[in-house]
Amino acid sequence: MVLSLDRWVGKVAVVTGASSGIGAAIVEFLVDNGIIVAGLARRSELVKEKAKQLSGKPGKLHAIKADITKEEDILNAFKWIEENLGHVHILINNAGVAKENFLRNGETADWKQTFDVNVMGLCIATREAIKIMSANNINGHIIHINSVVGHKVVPFPGINVYIASKYAVTALTETLRQELNAIDSKIKTTSISPGLVTSEMTILNTEFSEDRKNVLKSMPILKAEDIAEAVGYVLSTAENVQINELTITPVGEKI
């Protein structure tokens, strides 16, 4: 199998949660490989700064301010992309949130935000990307950045509904694959499930207690760039090859 991203050069990719961590690493990897990237984020100023850093690279990054919990923001983003950059060929649903509290006494607003970002925002962005791909006969690729906890409930108190939201991503990936198969679509779907990764959702999370961060720091951990390279691997497969699920963990992980 020859791995190459050549067929995506000059095509448009949408990356949600593009301002930091895994999203920022994915954006940089795609631009390095000649892809036009629309980076969606609430903190679009960070994406704009990244775009300046990546000027002169084979691809190009465009910053789009969007709150993934707001459907109108997502719809407006895809409209702008279609009108200004071209048809979407790749969607990487990376935006995610994890709030530290418990099911027994947690805040409803935190639970709702987790599902709005990790599930509903993902579904809306996926729908809009597939509309564009289908209308323009594009054999595109939808990639969900999932988690190992989307496949196994781990004994790690305090992450409340986060695990449930990632189980939903696992189910949604397979449901979408079956839907697309039923209509003979060649659009690919992939779930990438990392273990612990250095990001603002883990050891850099300013809302986590110091005790929780210290526990996380004591564990084997991946770099955001490791996940970006996994995205590249998935995208580089031949058109007749689909990776349904890719699980990535640091050596020695015990989750």
Tab-separated table of C-alpha atoms in Angstrom:
chain	number	residue	atom	x	y	z
A	1	MET	CA	0.000	0.000	0.000
A	2	VAL	CA	1.479	3.330	-1.095
A	3	LEU	CA	0.730	6.081	1.405
A	4	SER	CA	0.350	9.540	-0.098
A	5	LEU	CA	-1.604	12.736	0.536
A	6	ASP	CA	-1.164	13.887	-3.073
A	7	ARG	CA	-4.851	13.529	-3.951
A	8	TRP	CA	-5.750	16.051	-1.246
A	9	VAL	CA	-3.284	18.765	-2.329
A	10	GLY	CA	-5.161	22.005	-3.016
A	11	LYS	CA	-8.376	20.582	-1.536
A	12	VAL	CA	-10.284	22.057	1.402
A	13	ALA	CA	-10.244	20.564	4.882
A	14	VAL	CA	-12.285	21.788	7.853
A	15	VAL	CA	-10.825	21.308	11.335
A	16	THR	CA	-12.897	22.151	14.403
A	17	GLY	CA	-11.236	23.059	17.680
A	18	ALA	CA	-8.271	24.350	15.690
A	19	SER	CA	-6.871	26.845	18.183
A	20	SER	CA	-4.711	24.564	20.328
A	21	GLY	CA	-3.600	21.032	21.148
A	22	ILE	CA	-4.540	18.278	18.731
A	23	GLY	CA	-6.456	20.648	16.469
A	24	ALA	CA	-3.515	23.017	16.050
A	25	ALA	CA	-1.185	20.088	15.339
A	26	ILE	CA	-3.566	18.675	12.721
A	27	VAL	CA	-3.895	22.066	11.055
A	28	GLU	CA	-0.122	22.415	10.792
A	29	PHE	CA	0.300	18.889	9.424
A	30	LEU	CA	-2.331	19.450	6.715
A	31	VAL	CA	-0.919	22.823	5.660
A	32	ASP	CA	2.563	21.297	5.491
A	33	ASN	CA	1.116	18.812	3.010
A	34	GLY	CA	-0.442	21.345	0.668
A	35	ILE	CA	-4.029	21.315	1.915
A	36	ILE	CA	-6.226	24.405	2.283
A	37	VAL	CA	-7.469	24.396	5.867
A	38	ALA	CA	-10.410	26.194	7.436
A	39	GLY	CA	-9.672	26.251	11.151
A	40	LEU	CA	-12.802	26.739	13.258
A	41	ALA	CA	-12.450	27.959	16.834
A	42	ARG	CA	-13.937	30.316	19.396
A	43	ARG	CA	-10.439	31.720	19.899
A	44	SER	CA	-9.928	32.480	16.240
A	45	GLU	CA	-7.138	34.910	17.091
A	46	LEU	CA	-4.955	31.913	17.967
A	47	VAL	CA	-5.725	30.349	14.595
A	48	LYS	CA	-4.869	33.625	12.869
A	49	GLU	CA	-1.523	33.654	14.658
A	50	LYS	CA	-0.922	30.067	13.561
A	51	ALA	CA	-1.781	31.080	9.981
A	52	LYS	CA	0.955	33.735	10.106
A	53	GLN	CA	3.438	31.153	11.375
A	54	LEU	CA	2.509	28.814	8.509
A	55	SER	CA	2.749	31.389	5.731
A	56	GLY	CA	5.003	30.159	2.962
A	57	LYS	CA	4.011	26.531	3.519
A	58	PRO	CA	2.555	24.479	0.611
A	59	GLY	CA	-1.005	24.837	1.932
A	60	LYS	CA	-2.861	27.687	3.601
A	61	LEU	CA	-4.742	28.168	6.868
A	62	HIS	CA	-7.834	30.342	7.187
A	63	ALA	CA	-9.162	31.241	10.637
A	64	ILE	CA	-12.926	31.175	11.159
A	65	LYS	CA	-14.508	32.245	14.429
A	66	ALA	CA	-17.163	29.719	15.404
A	67	ASP	CA	-18.652	28.365	18.610
A	68	ILE	CA	-19.318	24.685	17.934
A	69	THR	CA	-22.212	24.725	20.424
A	70	LYS	CA	-24.092	27.176	18.186
A	71	GLU	CA	-25.653	25.729	15.057
A	72	GLU	CA	-25.814	29.142	13.385
A	73	ASP	CA	-22.056	29.566	13.764
A	74	ILE	CA	-21.438	26.180	12.144
A	75	LEU	CA	-23.821	26.870	9.264
A	76	ASN	CA	-22.300	30.302	8.630
A	77	ALA	CA	-18.800	28.819	8.700
A	78	PHE	CA	-19.596	26.208	6.072
A	79	LYS	CA	-21.349	28.821	3.929
A	80	TRP	CA	-18.282	31.066	4.060
A	81	ILE	CA	-15.971	28.177	3.260
A	82	GLU	CA	-18.049	27.113	0.269
A	83	GLU	CA	-18.221	30.661	-1.086
A	84	ASN	CA	-14.598	31.635	-0.449
A	85	LEU	CA	-12.424	28.508	-0.382
A	86	GLY	CA	-14.301	25.880	-2.371
A	87	HIS	CA	-15.960	22.531	-1.736
A	88	VAL	CA	-15.125	20.696	1.465
A	89	HIS	CA	-13.233	17.432	0.890
A	90	ILE	CA	-12.158	16.638	4.469
A	91	LEU	CA	-13.824	17.252	7.824
A	92	ILE	CA	-11.966	16.610	11.059
A	93	ASN	CA	-14.258	16.876	14.070
A	94	ASN	CA	-11.699	17.627	16.746
A	95	ALA	CA	-13.490	20.086	19.044
A	96	GLY	CA	-14.055	18.597	22.468
A	97	VAL	CA	-14.584	19.526	26.082
A	98	ALA	CA	-14.192	17.785	29.432
A	99	LYS	CA	-15.499	19.253	32.688
A	100	GLU	CA	-14.391	18.040	36.090
A	101	ASN	CA	-17.400	17.173	38.268
A	102	PHE	CA	-19.484	14.180	39.268
A	103	LEU	CA	-22.766	12.597	38.197
A	104	ARG	CA	-23.956	12.589	41.790
A	105	ASN	CA	-23.745	16.377	42.199
A	106	GLY	CA	-22.517	17.932	38.948
A	107	GLU	CA	-23.740	21.030	37.155
A	108	THR	CA	-26.369	20.572	34.434
A	109	ALA	CA	-24.805	23.358	32.362
A	110	ASP	CA	-21.469	21.501	32.278
A	111	TRP	CA	-23.126	18.277	31.175
A	112	LYS	CA	-25.071	20.081	28.467
A	113	GLN	CA	-21.965	21.814	27.165
A	114	THR	CA	-20.137	18.487	26.957
A	115	PHE	CA	-22.851	16.963	24.789
A	116	ASP	CA	-23.318	20.141	22.742
A	117	VAL	CA	-19.623	20.210	21.808
A	118	ASN	CA	-18.681	16.527	21.708
A	119	VAL	CA	-21.868	15.200	20.105
A	120	MET	CA	-24.267	17.782	18.681
A	121	GLY	CA	-21.618	20.047	17.184
A	122	LEU	CA	-19.951	17.013	15.639
A	123	CYS	CA	-23.266	15.872	14.124
A	124	ILE	CA	-24.106	19.293	12.676
A	125	ALA	CA	-20.660	19.802	11.144
A	126	THR	CA	-20.758	16.273	9.719
A	127	ARG	CA	-24.167	16.860	8.155
A	128	GLU	CA	-23.045	20.088	6.495
A	129	ALA	CA	-19.836	18.549	5.142
A	130	ILE	CA	-21.660	15.550	3.711
A	131	LYS	CA	-24.236	17.801	2.044
A	132	ILE	CA	-21.419	19.544	0.183
A	133	MET	CA	-19.582	16.324	-0.654
A	134	SER	CA	-22.717	14.592	-1.896
A	135	ALA	CA	-23.911	17.554	-3.988
A	136	ASN	CA	-20.542	17.769	-5.729
A	137	ASN	CA	-19.749	14.052	-6.119
A	138	ILE	CA	-16.765	14.309	-3.783
A	139	ASN	CA	-15.367	11.110	-2.282
A	140	GLY	CA	-14.399	12.924	0.879
A	141	HIS	CA	-13.371	11.848	4.349
A	142	ILE	CA	-14.993	12.474	7.741
A	143	ILE	CA	-12.675	11.935	10.725
A	144	HIS	CA	-13.902	12.070	14.312
A	145	ILE	CA	-11.275	12.581	17.024
A	146	ASN	CA	-12.686	10.183	19.584
A	147	SER	CA	-11.022	8.684	22.693
A	148	VAL	CA	-10.099	5.350	24.184
A	149	VAL	CA	-12.840	6.065	26.735
A	150	GLY	CA	-15.303	5.931	23.859
A	151	HIS	CA	-14.768	2.170	23.964
A	152	LYS	CA	-14.175	1.439	27.631
A	153	VAL	CA	-15.417	2.948	30.888
A	154	VAL	CA	-12.292	3.696	32.922
A	155	PRO	CA	-12.069	4.031	36.732
A	156	PHE	CA	-11.269	7.736	36.663
A	157	PRO	CA	-13.827	9.597	38.815
A	158	GLY	CA	-14.791	13.144	37.967
A	159	ILE	CA	-15.183	12.999	34.204
A	160	ASN	CA	-18.948	12.398	34.536
A	161	VAL	CA	-20.673	12.528	31.118
A	162	TYR	CA	-17.468	12.807	29.047
A	163	ILE	CA	-17.210	9.041	28.633
A	164	ALA	CA	-20.849	8.828	27.527
A	165	SER	CA	-20.255	11.576	24.954
A	166	LYS	CA	-17.322	9.640	23.490
A	167	TYR	CA	-19.308	6.400	23.408
A	168	ALA	CA	-21.779	8.410	21.332
A	169	VAL	CA	-18.991	9.346	18.905
A	170	THR	CA	-18.123	5.674	18.478
A	171	ALA	CA	-21.747	4.837	17.695
A	172	LEU	CA	-22.174	7.842	15.395
A	173	THR	CA	-19.103	6.918	13.357
A	174	GLU	CA	-20.387	3.415	12.667
A	175	THR	CA	-23.967	4.585	12.104
A	176	LEU	CA	-22.739	7.097	9.531
A	177	ARG	CA	-20.623	4.448	7.808
A	178	GLN	CA	-23.682	2.231	7.465
A	179	GLU	CA	-25.840	5.123	6.223
A	180	LEU	CA	-23.293	5.992	3.542
A	181	ASN	CA	-22.942	2.352	2.519
A	182	ALA	CA	-26.707	2.112	2.109
A	183	ILE	CA	-26.649	4.826	-0.556
A	184	ASP	CA	-23.434	3.533	-2.206
A	185	SER	CA	-21.512	6.647	-1.171
A	186	LYS	CA	-17.713	6.539	-1.326
A	187	ILE	CA	-17.305	9.072	1.477
A	188	LYS	CA	-15.086	7.551	4.163
A	189	THR	CA	-15.620	7.738	7.917
A	190	THR	CA	-12.987	7.137	10.586
A	191	SER	CA	-12.867	7.306	14.363
A	192	ILE	CA	-9.419	8.036	15.796
A	193	SER	CA	-9.283	7.177	19.493
A	194	PRO	CA	-6.243	8.491	21.343
A	195	GLY	CA	-5.231	7.664	24.857
A	196	LEU	CA	-3.897	10.427	27.063
A	197	VAL	CA	-2.583	13.382	25.019
A	198	THR	CA	-0.943	16.598	26.178
A	199	SER	CA	-3.627	19.241	25.611
A	200	GLU	CA	-5.898	21.783	27.268
A	201	MET	CA	-8.282	18.929	28.000
A	202	THR	CA	-5.707	17.058	30.094
A	203	ILE	CA	-2.584	18.301	31.881
A	204	LEU	CA	-2.996	21.846	30.486
A	205	ASN	CA	-6.641	22.115	31.571
A	206	THR	CA	-6.878	25.225	33.768
A	207	GLU	CA	-10.200	24.057	35.233
A	208	PHE	CA	-8.815	20.757	36.567
A	209	SER	CA	-7.665	20.560	40.168
A	210	GLU	CA	-3.937	20.320	40.822
A	211	ASP	CA	-4.454	16.816	42.214
A	212	ARG	CA	-6.084	15.680	38.966
A	213	LYS	CA	-3.395	17.290	36.832
A	214	ASN	CA	-0.671	15.660	38.919
A	215	VAL	CA	-2.288	12.259	38.438
A	216	LEU	CA	-2.391	12.830	34.676
A	217	LYS	CA	1.228	14.027	34.604
A	218	SER	CA	2.320	10.790	36.268
A	219	MET	CA	0.946	8.733	33.366
A	220	PRO	CA	2.460	7.949	29.937
A	221	ILE	CA	1.265	10.578	27.480
A	222	LEU	CA	1.157	11.239	23.741
A	223	LYS	CA	2.015	14.462	21.925
A	224	ALA	CA	-0.582	16.265	19.810
A	225	GLU	CA	1.705	15.710	16.821
A	226	ASP	CA	1.291	11.943	17.252
A	227	ILE	CA	-2.423	12.306	16.556
A	228	ALA	CA	-1.825	14.642	13.618
A	229	GLU	CA	0.407	12.003	12.043
A	230	ALA	CA	-2.333	9.420	12.588
A	231	VAL	CA	-4.735	11.680	10.710
A	232	GLY	CA	-2.206	11.814	7.898
A	233	TYR	CA	-1.973	8.029	7.838
A	234	VAL	CA	-5.753	7.649	7.641
A	235	LEU	CA	-6.031	10.219	4.841
A	236	SER	CA	-3.173	8.642	2.887
A	237	THR	CA	-4.827	5.270	2.379
A	238	ALA	CA	-5.981	4.236	-1.082
A	239	GLU	CA	-9.496	5.205	-2.154
A	240	ASN	CA	-10.709	1.617	-1.734
A	241	VAL	CA	-9.352	1.385	1.823
A	242	GLN	CA	-11.283	2.618	4.845
A	243	ILE	CA	-9.932	2.628	8.388
A	244	ASN	CA	-13.033	2.476	10.520
A	245	GLU	CA	-11.297	2.773	13.882
A	246	LEU	CA	-7.733	3.662	14.839
A	247	THR	CA	-6.753	3.445	18.505
A	248	ILE	CA	-3.516	5.129	19.596
A	249	THR	CA	-1.993	4.934	23.063
A	250	PRO	CA	1.387	5.798	24.548
A	251	VAL	CA	3.589	2.827	25.347
A	252	GLY	CA	2.837	1.755	28.890
A	253	GLU	CA	-0.649	3.278	29.123
A	254	LYS	CA	-2.824	1.447	31.638
A	255	ILE	CA	-6.164	3.179	31.055
